[in-house]
Structure formats: C-alpha cells, structure tokens
Amino acid sequence: MTDKKTQSDKSQADLDKGDEVTWKSHDSTAEGTVEREITERTKAAGRTVDASPDDPQYEVRSEKSGKSAVHKPSALHKK
C-alpha cells in the first residue's frame, strides 16, 4: 500500500492560521481567513466540532460577514 497524496491533498494539509481561503457556500464562493486548526472535540462557530489529529477541521472567518464557520480541509482552497 502506498501513501500517495494528490496535489489538492497536499495544499489542504498545508493550511495555516492567517491563510486566505475560499469555500462553497449556498451556491456561491465565500472567502475568508483560517483562524485555527481544530484537532480535538470542541465548540467552535456555535457548534460542537468532532475533530481529531487524523481528521482535523479548520475554523475560518468570512471576509464578507465576519462570522466564523468550521470546515473540513477538503472544502477549503487556498487563494
């Protein structure tokens, strides 16, 4: 078994606080900034996030609304 990562996997794994990202939101594209990586069960953006070191999620702040949201790395794309 090989551990091959696609280019999109690599870019998603390289997200850091302050990175500018985009994501799909209600049939449009939202833009914002990575606030933090979440690697344990915690509350963020008004909900419980069930993340782990093997399945991290990212809290992002929308540029347009200023609100926080939490997304899996696969939903986020660096600008």
Coordinates of N, CA and C in Angstrom, one line a residue:
M1 N 0.8 -1.2 0.0 CA 0.0 0.0 0.0 C 0.9 1.2 0.0
T2 N 0.6 2.2 -0.9 CA 1.4 3.4 -1.0 C 0.7 4.6 -0.4
D3 N 1.4 5.5 0.1 CA 0.8 6.7 0.7 C 0.9 7.9 -0.3
K4 N 0.2 7.8 -1.4 CA 0.2 8.9 -2.4 C -0.8 10.0 -2.1
K5 N -0.3 11.2 -2.2 CA -1.2 12.3 -2.0 C -1.3 13.1 -3.3
T6 N -2.5 13.5 -3.6 CA -2.8 14.3 -4.8 C -2.3 15.8 -4.4
Q7 N -2.2 16.6 -5.4 CA -1.8 18.0 -5.2 C -2.9 18.7 -4.3
S8 N -4.2 18.4 -4.5 CA -5.2 19.0 -3.7 C -5.0 18.6 -2.2
D9 N -4.7 17.3 -2.0 CA -4.5 16.8 -0.6 C -3.3 17.6 0.0
K10 N -2.3 17.8 -0.7 CA -1.1 18.5 -0.2 C -1.5 19.9 0.2
S11 N -2.2 20.6 -0.7 CA -2.5 22.0 -0.4 C -3.4 22.1 0.8
Q12 N -4.4 21.2 0.9 CA -5.3 21.2 2.0 C -4.6 21.0 3.4
A13 N -3.6 20.1 3.4 CA -2.8 19.8 4.6 C -1.9 20.9 5.0
D14 N -1.7 21.8 4.1 CA -0.7 22.9 4.4 C -1.4 24.2 4.8
L15 N -2.6 24.1 5.3 CA -3.4 25.3 5.8 C -2.8 25.7 7.1
D16 N -2.6 27.0 7.2 CA -2.1 27.6 8.5 C -2.9 28.8 8.9
K17 N -2.8 29.2 10.1 CA -3.5 30.4 10.6 C -3.1 31.6 9.8
G18 N -4.1 32.3 9.3 CA -3.8 33.5 8.5 C -3.9 33.3 7.0
D19 N -4.0 32.0 6.6 CA -4.1 31.7 5.2 C -5.4 32.2 4.6
E20 N -5.4 32.8 3.5 CA -6.6 33.2 2.8 C -7.2 32.0 2.0
V21 N -8.5 31.7 2.2 CA -9.1 30.6 1.6 C -10.4 30.9 1.0
T22 N -10.9 30.0 0.1 CA -12.3 30.1 -0.4 C -13.0 28.8 -0.1
W23 N -14.3 28.8 -0.1 CA -15.1 27.6 0.1 C -16.5 27.8 -0.5
K24 N -17.2 26.8 -0.9 CA -18.5 26.9 -1.4 C -19.5 27.2 -0.3
S25 N -20.4 28.1 -0.5 CA -21.4 28.4 0.5 C -22.7 28.9 -0.3
H26 N -23.7 28.1 -0.1 CA -25.1 28.4 -0.7 C -25.0 28.8 -2.2
D27 N -24.4 28.0 -3.0 CA -24.3 28.2 -4.4 C -23.4 29.3 -4.9
S28 N -22.6 29.8 -4.0 CA -21.6 30.8 -4.3 C -20.3 30.5 -3.7
T29 N -19.3 31.3 -3.9 CA -18.0 31.1 -3.3 C -17.7 32.1 -2.2
A30 N -17.4 31.6 -1.0 CA -17.1 32.5 0.1 C -15.6 32.6 0.2
E31 N -15.2 33.8 0.8 CA -13.7 34.0 1.0 C -13.5 34.3 2.5
G32 N -12.4 34.0 3.0 CA -12.1 34.3 4.4 C -10.7 33.9 4.8
T33 N -10.4 33.8 6.1 CA -9.1 33.6 6.6 C -9.2 32.4 7.6
V34 N -8.2 31.6 7.6 CA -8.1 30.5 8.6 C -7.7 31.1 9.9
E35 N -8.6 30.8 10.9 CA -8.4 31.2 12.3 C -7.6 30.2 13.1
R36 N -7.9 28.9 12.9 CA -7.2 27.9 13.7 C -7.5 26.5 13.1
E37 N -6.6 25.6 13.4 CA -6.8 24.2 13.1 C -7.4 23.5 14.3
I38 N -8.4 22.7 14.2 CA -9.0 22.0 15.3 C -8.7 20.6 15.2
T39 N -8.1 20.0 16.3 CA -7.7 18.6 16.2 C -8.3 17.8 17.4
E40 N -9.3 18.3 18.1 CA -10.0 17.6 19.1 C -11.4 18.1 19.2
R41 N -12.3 17.3 19.9 CA -13.7 17.6 20.0 C -13.7 18.9 20.8
T42 N -14.4 19.9 20.3 CA -14.5 21.2 20.9 C -15.7 22.0 20.4
K43 N -16.0 23.1 21.0 CA -17.0 24.0 20.5 C -16.4 25.1 19.7
A44 N -16.9 25.4 18.5 CA -16.4 26.4 17.6 C -17.5 26.9 16.7
A45 N -17.6 28.1 16.4 CA -18.6 28.7 15.5 C -20.0 28.3 15.9
G46 N -20.2 28.2 17.2 CA -21.6 27.9 17.6 C -22.0 26.5 17.6
R47 N -21.1 25.6 17.4 CA -21.5 24.1 17.3 C -20.4 23.3 17.9
T48 N -20.7 22.0 18.2 CA -19.7 21.1 18.6 C -19.0 20.5 17.4
V49 N -17.6 20.5 17.4 CA -16.8 20.0 16.2 C -16.2 18.8 16.7
D50 N -16.4 17.7 16.0 CA -15.9 16.4 16.3 C -14.6 16.1 15.4
A51 N -13.5 16.8 15.8 CA -12.3 16.7 15.0 C -11.3 15.8 15.8
S52 N -10.2 15.4 15.1 CA -9.1 14.7 15.7 C -7.8 15.0 15.0
P53 N -6.7 14.6 15.5 CA -5.4 14.8 14.7 C -5.5 14.1 13.4
D54 N -6.2 13.0 13.3 CA -6.3 12.3 12.0 C -7.4 12.8 11.1
D55 N -8.3 13.6 11.6 CA -9.4 14.2 10.9 C -9.6 15.6 11.4
P56 N -8.6 16.5 11.1 CA -8.8 17.9 11.5 C -9.8 18.7 10.8
Q57 N -10.3 19.8 11.4 CA -11.1 20.7 10.7 C -10.6 22.1 11.0
Y58 N -11.0 23.1 10.2 CA -10.5 24.4 10.3 C -11.6 25.4 10.6
E59 N -11.3 26.3 11.6 CA -12.2 27.4 11.8 C -11.8 28.6 10.9
V60 N -12.7 29.1 10.1 CA -12.4 30.2 9.2 C -13.3 31.4 9.5
R61 N -12.9 32.6 9.2 CA -13.7 33.8 9.4 C -14.0 34.3 8.0
S62 N -15.3 34.5 7.7 CA -15.8 35.0 6.4 C -15.4 36.5 6.3
E63 N -14.8 36.8 5.1 CA -14.4 38.2 4.8 C -15.7 39.1 4.7
K64 N -16.8 38.5 4.1 CA -18.0 39.3 3.9 C -18.8 39.5 5.1
S65 N -19.1 38.5 5.9 CA -20.0 38.6 7.1 C -19.2 38.8 8.4
G66 N -17.9 38.4 8.4 CA -17.2 38.4 9.7 C -17.5 37.3 10.6
K67 N -18.4 36.4 10.2 CA -18.8 35.3 11.1 C -17.8 34.1 10.9
S68 N -17.7 33.3 12.0 CA -16.9 32.1 11.9 C -17.7 30.9 11.4
A69 N -16.9 30.0 10.8 CA -17.5 28.7 10.3 C -16.4 27.7 10.5
V70 N -16.8 26.4 10.5 CA -15.8 25.3 10.6 C -16.0 24.4 9.4
H71 N -14.9 24.1 8.7 CA -14.9 23.2 7.5 C -13.8 22.2 7.6
K72 N -14.1 21.1 6.9 CA -13.1 20.1 6.7 C -12.1 20.6 5.6
P73 N -10.8 20.1 5.7 CA -9.8 20.6 4.8 C -10.2 20.5 3.3
S74 N -11.0 19.4 3.0 CA -11.4 19.2 1.6 C -12.3 20.3 1.0
A75 N -12.9 21.0 1.9 CA -13.8 22.1 1.5 C -13.1 23.4 1.3
L76 N -11.9 23.5 1.7 CA -11.2 24.8 1.7 C -10.1 24.8 0.6
H77 N -9.9 25.9 -0.1 CA -9.0 26.1 -1.1 C -8.2 27.4 -0.9
K78 N -6.9 27.3 -0.9 CA -6.0 28.5 -0.8 C -6.3 29.4 -1.9
K79 N -6.3 30.7 -1.6 CA -6.4 31.7 -2.7 C -5.1 31.9 -3.4

